[in-house]
Amino acid sequence: MSRNLKSRLKRLGGALALGLGVSALAAGAVTPAYAQERVKVEWWYALGGRLEQIVQSLVTDFNASQDKYEVVAVNKGNYEQTMAAMVAAYRVNQQPTIMQAAERSFLTMLNSNAIVPVDELMADQGYDIDWSDFVAPVASFYMVDGKAAAMPFNSSTPIFWYNADHFKAAGFDKPGETWQEVEKQLYAIKEKGVSDCAMALPNDFYWSLLENYSAMHDIPFGTLANGYDGLGTEFIYNKSKVLVGQLDRLSRMMNDGVLQLAGQGMSPEQLFTSSKCSTIVASTAAHAGVEAGAKFDWSATVLPHEEGVTPLNTTIGGAALWVLKGKSDAEYAGAAAFLDYVASPDVQVSWATQTGYVPITNTAYKQMQDEGYFKEHPTREIAIQQLTRTEPTENSRGFHFGNHNQTTQILVEEIQGVWSGQQTPQQALDKAAARGNEVLRQYEQLNGK
Amino acid sequence: MASEATATVGGASAPPLAAPKRGRLRLSTSESGLKAAHFNNTGFAVALLLPQLLVLLFFFFIPSYKALSLAFVQVDPFGGRTIFVGLDNFTRLIASPEYRESAWITLWLTLAQNVITIGLALLFAFATDFVSRGRGIYKLVILVPYAIAPVISGVLWAFLFNPAVGPLAQMLHSFGVPWDPNRRPFDAQLLIVVASVWKHICYDYIFLVAALLAVPNSLLEASRLDGARPIRRFFTISLPLAAPTAFFLIVMNFTYGLFETFGIVDAITKGGPAGATNTLVYKVYQDGFVQLNLGSSAAQSVILMIVAILFTILQFRGIERKVNYQV
C-alpha cells in the first residue's frame, strides 16, 4: 500500500506545481502594462496568410503616421474564433477597442448592446465622414437608418475564376455568360480530358453560389426584404423553383464528376491555383493568393446567370470594423483616428490593390481608375462592377438574418445530405428552411423589442 | 482530467504489479502502512490538498456551475439579455432528430473505437514477447502516435485520405473503392475511427504490456510444464490477470471516445458530411463556441456530464464485481 501513498503524494506534488503555475500565470496577466506616452488601441482581426501581412503593414503605417496612438493588431484566428474570443473577453471586460466581424454576424453585433455605432463615435470625436461616398451595396449593408453601425473594411464579392489554358485546350475563348453555356463548357473540359476537375466547389458556396445567385436573380431568400425590415423574417429560399434548380445543377455536376469537393484539409482555391481544377467561384479577395501562386494563364469574369435574365448586382462578403463599449475616451479617440485613416482614399487604394478586396469608397475607386490601375489589372475591376451594376433591390441588397452563422451551418449540413445522395435538393432546402426558421424565432424571442 | 485518472490507475493496477515481490506473508503489514499514511496534523493535510482542490474548483466545479446555470436560459452571447426558459433547451434537444442522430453516432463510434483499440493493443502487447529482433523499433512504432498532437495527426489523416490529392485515397481508387469521406458518411466515420484508434492504441498498449509483464513467471512456467502453448497460456493465465487493467482501459477508452476525439473530428471532418461524424462533444463546441448558442450548448454539456457520471457508476458497479484484482 505504500506504493499507493507514493502515487498519491506524486499526484499532490503535481497538482501543487500545477496550482502554482496557474497562479503565476494569473499574476502575470493582471500586471498592468507600464504607462507609455502613446495610447494603445487594441484591434482583433481575423485575416490569415498573405492578408495578415498586409494588415500588419497597414497598422505599422498608421502608427508611423502620427505619434499619439499605437494600434496593436492581434490575430485571433478565423472569423468565428475571433468572435468567440471577443465575446468571452467582453463578458469579463477584457475586450479590444476595435473588432473585425464578418458580414454574417452583422445583426449579432448590431443587437449586442456591446458596440458604439461608428457614426456616433466619429461624430463625437470630431471626424466628418461622408457616408454617401461609400459604394452603394457596401453602405446599404452596414447602415441602419442612414447611420453607419460599423466601418466597412474588407469587402468582397464572388467572381468566376478560370484557367484560360484549359479553356483554350477545350476549344473555348472564355467562359460563357449564362449557366447553360458554362455548364456545357465544363462538361466539355471534363470529356475532352483537359482536366479531371472542371470546377472546384468553394467552402463558402452557400454565399457565392446560393445567396448571391438568389440576389442576382431577384429571388427572395427570406421574407421582410431578407430581414432588413424586421426580426420576424422567415426563410423562403426553398419555395423558389429557380434556386432549387441551381442546387440541382450543382448536385448533378458533382455526381458527374465535373464539380469537385475539396474536402477537409484542402483549400478549394488551392485546387484552382495548382491548376488541378479549371474553374472556381470565389471571392475577389482570392487575387492575393492567385496572383502569387498561379503558374498559368488565369483570368476571371462575372458570375454566370440563367438564360434570358438580366442579372442584378451581387452582394458583399468580407467584414467590417466594430467599436466596442467599455473603453476609455483616449482609446476611442485612437479608434476614431484609425478608422478615419482606414477609410481615407490613399489607404483604401493601397489596401484594395494589395489584397484584391474592393475599394469601399467611390473616391478611392475613382482614384484607381484615374491611375489606370484597372487597365493593367482588368480582373480587379470585375467585383466592383458586379456589385454596382444595378440599383440594389430588396432581394439584392444583402442579408440581415439573426444568428446567420447558425442558419448557414444548418443549410450547409442539409446540403451535404444532397452531396451524399441521402436527400433531394428540394428536401434539403425544405429541411434547412424549417430548421433555420426555428433559429430565427429563437433570435426574435431574445432580441425582439 | 486524464492525468488525474492516470494517477488512479497507478493505484488500481498496483496490487498485481506489487504482488510477485511481496508474496502472501506481507499482506498484513500493508494494513499498518495504510495507517501510517494518516496525518495527525490536519492543517498540513489541508495544505497538501489545497492545490488539487483549487484545480478542481476552477476547472470542474465553477465550469459545471456555469453550465448548469446557462442550461435553463436563452442568453445573448454578450451576457446582456437573459430569458429563463425552464427545460426548453432540453426538450428542444430531445425533440431534435439531429441531436438523437448525434447521440447514436457517438455511441457507435465510441464502441467501435473502444473494441478495436483494446483488441489491437492486446494483440500487440501479446506479440511483444515474440518480437526478438528490433523490439525497440517495434515499441517505438506503436508509441510514436501518442506524441503527435491530435490536430496534426488529424490533418495528416485528412490529407492522406483526401479523394482529390491523398496518396492513400488514390490507392483505394485504383482498387476500385469509391472512397470519398467528403461525400460518403460511412467513409468519414471509418476514417474517424481509424484515426482515433491509431492515436490511442499506444496508451492501451503501455498499460497492457506492463500488466502482462507483471504476470508471475512461476505461473507461466508451471503451465508451460503442464504443456500449455503460448495462446492457451495467454487466455487462461495472462489475460485474467490483466483483467483489472483491461477494465480500467475500457473506462478510459470510453472517456477518450466521448470527450477527446474532438480534435480529430475537428481536423478531419468538422462533423460532416451531413452531420455523419458530429459527435456529442463536437456539437457542444460547434453550438457553443462557433454558433454562440450558449443555452443549448450548456444543456448539451449537462447531458454529457450526466451520461459520463452514469456510465462510470454503471461500469464500476457492473463490471468491477466480476474482475479479479487478487493474484
mmCIF file of C-alpha atoms in Angstrom, chain A residues 42-327:
data_model
loop_
_atom_site.group_PDB
_atom_site.id
_atom_site.type_symbol
_atom_site.label_atom_id
_atom_site.label_comp_id
_atom_site.label_asym_id
_atom_site.label_seq_id
_atom_site.Cartn_x
_atom_site.Cartn_y
_atom_site.Cartn_z
ATOM 1 C CA GLU A 42 -6.228 47.034 -29.406
ATOM 2 C CA TRP A 43 -7.646 45.619 -32.618
ATOM 3 C CA TRP A 44 -8.599 41.955 -33.051
ATOM 4 C CA TYR A 45 -8.665 40.801 -36.631
ATOM 5 C CA ALA A 46 -9.344 37.530 -38.400
ATOM 6 C CA LEU A 47 -7.278 37.533 -41.582
ATOM 7 C CA GLY A 48 -4.539 34.978 -42.139
ATOM 8 C CA GLY A 49 -1.769 34.208 -44.602
ATOM 9 C CA ARG A 50 -0.782 36.898 -47.082
ATOM 10 C CA LEU A 51 -3.669 39.107 -45.900
ATOM 11 C CA GLU A 52 -2.301 39.107 -42.370
ATOM 12 C CA GLN A 53 0.996 40.574 -43.550
ATOM 13 C CA ILE A 54 -0.881 43.326 -45.354
ATOM 14 C CA VAL A 55 -2.923 44.071 -42.210
ATOM 15 C CA GLN A 56 0.252 44.338 -40.155
ATOM 16 C CA SER A 57 1.873 46.715 -42.612
ATOM 17 C CA LEU A 58 -1.301 48.820 -42.642
ATOM 18 C CA VAL A 59 -1.067 49.114 -38.862
ATOM 19 C CA THR A 60 2.654 49.897 -38.949
ATOM 20 C CA ASP A 61 1.980 52.661 -41.440
ATOM 21 C CA PHE A 62 -0.774 54.113 -39.261
ATOM 22 C CA ASN A 63 1.443 54.064 -36.180
ATOM 23 C CA ALA A 64 4.202 55.802 -38.102
ATOM 24 C CA SER A 65 1.803 58.415 -39.465
ATOM 25 C CA GLN A 66 1.160 60.017 -36.045
ATOM 26 C CA ASP A 67 2.567 59.915 -32.503
ATOM 27 C CA LYS A 68 -0.482 59.847 -30.242
ATOM 28 C CA TYR A 69 -1.839 56.354 -30.687
ATOM 29 C CA GLU A 70 -0.489 52.926 -31.180
ATOM 30 C CA VAL A 71 -2.811 50.388 -32.738
ATOM 31 C CA VAL A 72 -1.938 46.865 -31.621
ATOM 32 C CA ALA A 73 -3.375 44.359 -34.072
ATOM 33 C CA VAL A 74 -3.852 40.839 -32.753
ATOM 34 C CA ASN A 75 -4.815 37.863 -34.896
ATOM 35 C CA LYS A 76 -7.454 35.748 -33.134
ATOM 36 C CA GLY A 77 -7.926 33.033 -35.754
ATOM 37 C CA ASN A 78 -10.743 32.913 -38.268
ATOM 38 C CA TYR A 79 -13.932 34.976 -38.041
ATOM 39 C CA GLU A 80 -15.729 32.513 -35.757
ATOM 40 C CA GLN A 81 -12.760 32.147 -33.427
ATOM 41 C CA THR A 82 -12.246 35.900 -33.254
ATOM 42 C CA MET A 83 -15.912 36.367 -32.468
ATOM 43 C CA ALA A 84 -15.868 33.696 -29.738
ATOM 44 C CA ALA A 85 -12.712 35.198 -28.236
ATOM 45 C CA MET A 86 -14.243 38.662 -28.256
ATOM 46 C CA VAL A 87 -17.492 37.516 -26.678
ATOM 47 C CA ALA A 88 -15.601 35.727 -23.919
ATOM 48 C CA ALA A 89 -13.398 38.781 -23.381
ATOM 49 C CA TYR A 90 -16.364 41.116 -23.331
ATOM 50 C CA ARG A 91 -18.023 39.212 -20.534
ATOM 51 C CA VAL A 92 -15.029 39.805 -18.303
ATOM 52 C CA ASN A 93 -14.423 43.333 -19.543
ATOM 53 C CA GLN A 94 -11.215 42.493 -21.399
ATOM 54 C CA GLN A 95 -12.489 43.317 -24.878
ATOM 55 C CA PRO A 96 -10.422 45.080 -27.532
ATOM 56 C CA THR A 97 -11.433 48.546 -28.718
ATOM 57 C CA ILE A 98 -11.809 47.539 -32.355
ATOM 58 C CA MET A 99 -13.108 44.225 -33.585
ATOM 59 C CA GLN A 100 -13.276 42.806 -37.082
ATOM 60 C CA ALA A 101 -16.512 40.870 -37.561
ATOM 61 C CA ALA A 102 -17.748 39.120 -40.697
ATOM 62 C CA GLU A 103 -20.739 40.452 -42.598
ATOM 63 C CA ARG A 104 -22.671 37.356 -41.474
ATOM 64 C CA SER A 105 -22.556 38.460 -37.842
ATOM 65 C CA PHE A 106 -23.966 41.904 -38.603
ATOM 66 C CA LEU A 107 -27.176 41.524 -36.586
ATOM 67 C CA THR A 108 -25.403 39.746 -33.748
ATOM 68 C CA MET A 109 -23.068 42.721 -33.397
ATOM 69 C CA LEU A 110 -25.746 45.332 -34.014
ATOM 70 C CA ASN A 111 -28.103 43.951 -31.354
ATOM 71 C CA SER A 112 -25.342 43.012 -28.938
ATOM 72 C CA ASN A 113 -25.707 46.185 -26.901
ATOM 73 C CA ALA A 114 -21.914 45.973 -26.733
ATOM 74 C CA ILE A 115 -20.994 48.354 -29.521
ATOM 75 C CA VAL A 116 -20.592 52.059 -30.083
ATOM 76 C CA PRO A 117 -22.044 52.830 -33.529
ATOM 77 C CA VAL A 118 -19.207 54.095 -35.699
ATOM 78 C CA ASP A 119 -21.302 57.004 -36.904
ATOM 79 C CA GLU A 120 -21.746 58.184 -33.318
ATOM 80 C CA LEU A 121 -18.077 57.628 -32.471
ATOM 81 C CA MET A 122 -16.830 59.619 -35.448
ATOM 82 C CA ALA A 123 -19.227 62.490 -34.689
ATOM 83 C CA ASP A 124 -18.185 62.529 -31.013
ATOM 84 C CA GLN A 125 -14.516 62.569 -31.901
ATOM 85 C CA GLY A 126 -14.996 65.334 -34.453
ATOM 86 C CA TYR A 127 -14.436 63.430 -37.675
ATOM 87 C CA ASP A 128 -16.625 64.199 -40.603
ATOM 88 C CA ILE A 129 -17.184 61.057 -42.662
ATOM 89 C CA ASP A 130 -19.074 61.373 -45.894
ATOM 90 C CA TRP A 131 -21.101 58.140 -45.796
ATOM 91 C CA SER A 132 -22.682 58.913 -49.153
ATOM 92 C CA ASP A 133 -19.265 58.411 -50.709
ATOM 93 C CA PHE A 134 -19.326 54.710 -49.794
ATOM 94 C CA VAL A 135 -20.092 52.246 -52.584
ATOM 95 C CA ALA A 136 -23.858 51.564 -52.512
ATOM 96 C CA PRO A 137 -24.110 47.844 -51.641
ATOM 97 C CA VAL A 138 -21.398 48.257 -49.012
ATOM 98 C CA ALA A 139 -23.011 51.312 -47.437
ATOM 99 C CA SER A 140 -26.537 49.921 -47.508
ATOM 100 C CA PHE A 141 -25.359 46.773 -45.771
ATOM 101 C CA TYR A 142 -23.765 48.472 -42.765
ATOM 102 C CA MET A 143 -26.139 51.453 -42.496
ATOM 103 C CA VAL A 144 -29.066 51.436 -40.117
ATOM 104 C CA ASP A 145 -31.489 54.338 -40.588
ATOM 105 C CA GLY A 146 -28.883 56.187 -42.596
ATOM 106 C CA LYS A 147 -26.185 55.809 -39.952
ATOM 107 C CA ALA A 148 -23.196 53.525 -40.152
ATOM 108 C CA ALA A 149 -23.120 50.942 -37.401
ATOM 109 C CA ALA A 150 -19.647 49.740 -38.347
ATOM 110 C CA MET A 151 -16.796 50.848 -40.589
ATOM 111 C CA PRO A 152 -16.763 48.710 -43.736
ATOM 112 C CA PHE A 153 -13.271 47.293 -44.062
ATOM 113 C CA ASN A 154 -12.585 44.290 -46.264
ATOM 114 C CA SER A 155 -15.473 43.981 -48.666
ATOM 115 C CA SER A 156 -15.622 41.429 -51.410
ATOM 116 C CA THR A 157 -17.984 39.686 -53.746
ATOM 117 C CA PRO A 158 -17.653 36.355 -55.548
ATOM 118 C CA ILE A 159 -16.404 36.263 -59.143
ATOM 119 C CA PHE A 160 -15.847 33.458 -61.638
ATOM 120 C CA TRP A 161 -12.166 32.423 -61.877
ATOM 121 C CA TYR A 162 -10.951 30.314 -64.756
ATOM 122 C CA ASN A 163 -7.863 28.677 -66.169
ATOM 123 C CA ALA A 164 -7.572 30.208 -69.654
ATOM 124 C CA ASP A 165 -5.142 27.479 -70.786
ATOM 125 C CA HIS A 166 -7.734 24.825 -70.003
ATOM 126 C CA PHE A 167 -10.452 26.754 -71.820
ATOM 127 C CA LYS A 168 -8.251 27.104 -74.914
ATOM 128 C CA ALA A 169 -7.351 23.439 -74.841
ATOM 129 C CA ALA A 170 -11.057 22.603 -74.788
ATOM 130 C CA GLY A 171 -11.656 24.975 -77.706
ATOM 131 C CA PHE A 172 -13.226 27.951 -75.926
ATOM 132 C CA ASP A 173 -12.131 31.592 -75.856
ATOM 133 C CA LYS A 174 -13.631 32.310 -72.477
ATOM 134 C CA PRO A 175 -16.443 31.176 -70.187
ATOM 135 C CA GLY A 176 -19.989 31.817 -71.379
ATOM 136 C CA GLU A 177 -22.257 34.341 -69.718
ATOM 137 C CA THR A 178 -25.065 32.004 -68.746
ATOM 138 C CA TRP A 179 -25.036 28.926 -66.560
ATOM 139 C CA GLN A 180 -26.353 26.932 -69.548
ATOM 140 C CA GLU A 181 -23.281 27.805 -71.633
ATOM 141 C CA VAL A 182 -20.857 27.448 -68.722
ATOM 142 C CA GLU A 183 -22.262 24.040 -67.883
ATOM 143 C CA LYS A 184 -21.658 22.797 -71.438
ATOM 144 C CA GLN A 185 -18.114 24.127 -71.349
ATOM 145 C CA LEU A 186 -17.382 22.477 -68.010
ATOM 146 C CA TYR A 187 -18.663 19.127 -69.278
ATOM 147 C CA ALA A 188 -16.543 19.567 -72.439
ATOM 148 C CA ILE A 189 -13.436 20.252 -70.357
ATOM 149 C CA LYS A 190 -14.048 17.037 -68.476
ATOM 150 C CA GLU A 191 -14.959 14.927 -71.519
ATOM 151 C CA LYS A 192 -12.051 16.132 -73.663
ATOM 152 C CA GLY A 193 -9.757 15.126 -70.836
ATOM 153 C CA VAL A 194 -8.385 18.641 -70.373
ATOM 154 C CA SER A 195 -8.851 18.382 -66.642
ATOM 155 C CA ASP A 196 -10.266 15.882 -64.148
ATOM 156 C CA CYS A 197 -11.831 18.642 -62.188
ATOM 157 C CA ALA A 198 -13.661 21.214 -64.261
ATOM 158 C CA MET A 199 -14.842 23.146 -61.228
ATOM 159 C CA ALA A 200 -13.952 23.218 -57.543
ATOM 160 C CA LEU A 201 -16.736 23.762 -55.041
ATOM 161 C CA PRO A 202 -15.766 26.651 -52.741
ATOM 162 C CA ASN A 203 -16.158 26.217 -48.994
ATOM 163 C CA ASP A 204 -18.411 29.281 -48.926
ATOM 164 C CA PHE A 205 -20.607 28.025 -51.778
ATOM 165 C CA TYR A 206 -23.706 28.954 -49.759
ATOM 166 C CA TRP A 207 -22.602 32.561 -50.168
ATOM 167 C CA SER A 208 -21.175 32.557 -53.683
ATOM 168 C CA LEU A 209 -23.437 30.031 -55.405
ATOM 169 C CA LEU A 210 -26.723 30.294 -53.495
ATOM 170 C CA GLU A 211 -27.126 33.620 -51.683
ATOM 171 C CA ASN A 212 -25.510 35.645 -54.437
ATOM 172 C CA TYR A 213 -27.314 33.578 -57.026
ATOM 173 C CA SER A 214 -30.641 34.473 -55.450
ATOM 174 C CA ALA A 215 -29.655 38.161 -55.230
ATOM 175 C CA MET A 216 -28.644 38.265 -58.911
ATOM 176 C CA HIS A 217 -31.892 36.618 -59.966
ATOM 177 C CA ASP A 218 -34.049 38.785 -57.697
ATOM 178 C CA ILE A 219 -35.231 35.780 -55.687
ATOM 179 C CA PRO A 220 -36.192 36.477 -52.063
ATOM 180 C CA PHE A 221 -34.029 34.406 -49.702
ATOM 181 C CA GLY A 222 -36.202 35.370 -46.740
ATOM 182 C CA THR A 223 -39.335 37.426 -46.129
ATOM 183 C CA LEU A 224 -39.337 41.061 -44.935
ATOM 184 C CA ALA A 225 -36.737 42.117 -47.532
ATOM 185 C CA ASN A 226 -34.253 39.431 -46.479
ATOM 186 C CA GLY A 227 -34.547 40.552 -42.881
ATOM 187 C CA TYR A 228 -33.850 44.256 -43.480
ATOM 188 C CA ASP A 229 -37.412 45.060 -42.382
ATOM 189 C CA GLY A 230 -37.559 43.149 -39.128
ATOM 190 C CA LEU A 231 -36.645 40.191 -36.989
ATOM 191 C CA GLY A 232 -39.870 38.416 -37.979
ATOM 192 C CA THR A 233 -38.219 37.310 -41.234
ATOM 193 C CA GLU A 234 -38.593 33.719 -42.420
ATOM 194 C CA PHE A 235 -36.543 31.735 -44.910
ATOM 195 C CA ILE A 236 -38.402 31.083 -48.154
ATOM 196 C CA TYR A 237 -35.500 30.051 -50.417
ATOM 197 C CA ASN A 238 -36.987 26.559 -50.592
ATOM 198 C CA LYS A 239 -40.053 27.958 -52.375
ATOM 199 C CA SER A 240 -38.110 29.196 -55.407
ATOM 200 C CA LYS A 241 -38.006 26.665 -58.252
ATOM 201 C CA VAL A 242 -35.067 28.560 -59.747
ATOM 202 C CA LEU A 243 -32.935 28.312 -56.604
ATOM 203 C CA VAL A 244 -33.829 24.643 -56.102
ATOM 204 C CA GLY A 245 -32.843 24.208 -59.756
ATOM 205 C CA GLN A 246 -29.449 25.754 -59.051
ATOM 206 C CA LEU A 247 -28.801 23.277 -56.238
ATOM 207 C CA ASP A 248 -29.995 20.522 -58.527
ATOM 208 C CA ARG A 249 -27.462 21.652 -61.138
ATOM 209 C CA LEU A 250 -24.625 21.643 -58.615
ATOM 210 C CA SER A 251 -25.628 18.208 -57.390
ATOM 211 C CA ARG A 252 -25.803 16.845 -60.945
ATOM 212 C CA MET A 253 -22.411 18.297 -61.816
ATOM 213 C CA MET A 254 -20.951 16.752 -58.692
ATOM 214 C CA ASN A 255 -22.392 13.324 -59.473
ATOM 215 C CA ASP A 256 -20.931 13.554 -62.977
ATOM 216 C CA GLY A 257 -17.503 14.363 -61.575
ATOM 217 C CA VAL A 258 -17.476 17.838 -63.105
ATOM 218 C CA LEU A 259 -17.737 19.687 -59.807
ATOM 219 C CA GLN A 260 -15.379 18.576 -57.050
ATOM 220 C CA LEU A 261 -15.433 18.986 -53.306
ATOM 221 C CA ALA A 262 -12.029 19.832 -51.923
ATOM 222 C CA GLY A 263 -12.963 18.453 -48.546
ATOM 223 C CA GLN A 264 -11.241 18.849 -45.222
ATOM 224 C CA GLY A 265 -7.552 19.614 -45.254
ATOM 225 C CA MET A 266 -7.568 21.051 -48.777
ATOM 226 C CA SER A 267 -8.493 24.548 -49.776
ATOM 227 C CA PRO A 268 -10.593 24.737 -52.944
ATOM 228 C CA GLU A 269 -8.717 27.881 -54.017
ATOM 229 C CA GLN A 270 -5.532 25.828 -53.915
ATOM 230 C CA LEU A 271 -7.071 23.269 -56.252
ATOM 231 C CA PHE A 272 -7.538 26.163 -58.678
ATOM 232 C CA THR A 273 -4.146 27.842 -58.245
ATOM 233 C CA SER A 274 -2.385 24.496 -58.585
ATOM 234 C CA SER A 275 -4.285 24.120 -61.919
ATOM 235 C CA LYS A 276 -5.876 20.866 -60.781
ATOM 236 C CA CYS A 277 -9.332 22.422 -61.184
ATOM 237 C CA SER A 278 -10.170 24.589 -64.172
ATOM 238 C CA THR A 279 -12.613 26.986 -62.561
ATOM 239 C CA ILE A 280 -13.855 28.159 -59.195
ATOM 240 C CA VAL A 281 -16.348 30.708 -57.974
ATOM 241 C CA ALA A 282 -14.507 32.550 -55.241
ATOM 242 C CA SER A 283 -14.198 35.926 -53.590
ATOM 243 C CA THR A 284 -12.319 38.681 -55.390
ATOM 244 C CA ALA A 285 -10.032 38.622 -52.345
ATOM 245 C CA ALA A 286 -8.509 35.453 -53.808
ATOM 246 C CA HIS A 287 -6.471 37.815 -56.017
ATOM 247 C CA ALA A 288 -3.733 37.997 -53.390
ATOM 248 C CA GLY A 289 -3.294 34.213 -53.485
ATOM 249 C CA VAL A 290 -3.889 33.603 -57.197
ATOM 250 C CA GLU A 291 -1.519 36.361 -58.352
ATOM 251 C CA ALA A 292 1.183 34.968 -56.092
ATOM 252 C CA GLY A 293 0.586 31.265 -56.743
ATOM 253 C CA ALA A 294 -0.935 30.547 -60.149
ATOM 254 C CA LYS A 295 1.661 29.489 -62.728
ATOM 255 C CA PHE A 296 -0.667 29.505 -65.733
ATOM 256 C CA ASP A 297 -2.727 31.902 -67.786
ATOM 257 C CA TRP A 298 -5.550 32.640 -65.363
ATOM 258 C CA SER A 299 -8.378 35.113 -65.654
ATOM 259 C CA ALA A 300 -11.723 35.927 -64.116
ATOM 260 C CA THR A 301 -15.118 37.171 -65.160
ATOM 261 C CA VAL A 302 -18.536 37.993 -63.725
ATOM 262 C CA LEU A 303 -20.698 35.236 -62.261
ATOM 263 C CA PRO A 304 -22.838 33.352 -64.790
ATOM 264 C CA HIS A 305 -26.621 33.798 -64.714
ATOM 265 C CA GLU A 306 -29.643 31.949 -66.065
ATOM 266 C CA GLU A 307 -30.623 32.282 -69.721
ATOM 267 C CA GLY A 308 -32.954 35.136 -70.552
ATOM 268 C CA VAL A 309 -32.421 37.003 -67.289
ATOM 269 C CA THR A 310 -30.797 40.374 -66.728
ATOM 270 C CA PRO A 311 -28.704 39.797 -63.629
ATOM 271 C CA LEU A 312 -28.830 42.248 -60.733
ATOM 272 C CA ASN A 313 -25.921 43.314 -58.567
ATOM 273 C CA THR A 314 -24.266 40.784 -56.279
ATOM 274 C CA THR A 315 -23.959 41.185 -52.507
ATOM 275 C CA ILE A 316 -20.954 41.803 -50.319
ATOM 276 C CA GLY A 317 -18.994 39.466 -48.161
ATOM 277 C CA GLY A 318 -15.998 40.184 -46.012
ATOM 278 C CA ALA A 319 -16.025 42.079 -42.749
ATOM 279 C CA ALA A 320 -16.324 45.412 -41.004
ATOM 280 C CA LEU A 321 -14.639 47.076 -38.049
ATOM 281 C CA TRP A 322 -16.800 47.479 -34.957
ATOM 282 C CA VAL A 323 -16.013 49.617 -31.936
ATOM 283 C CA LEU A 324 -16.839 48.062 -28.581
ATOM 284 C CA LYS A 325 -18.248 49.623 -25.442
ATOM 285 C CA GLY A 326 -16.416 49.993 -22.159
ATOM 286 C CA LYS A 327 -13.168 51.620 -23.274
#
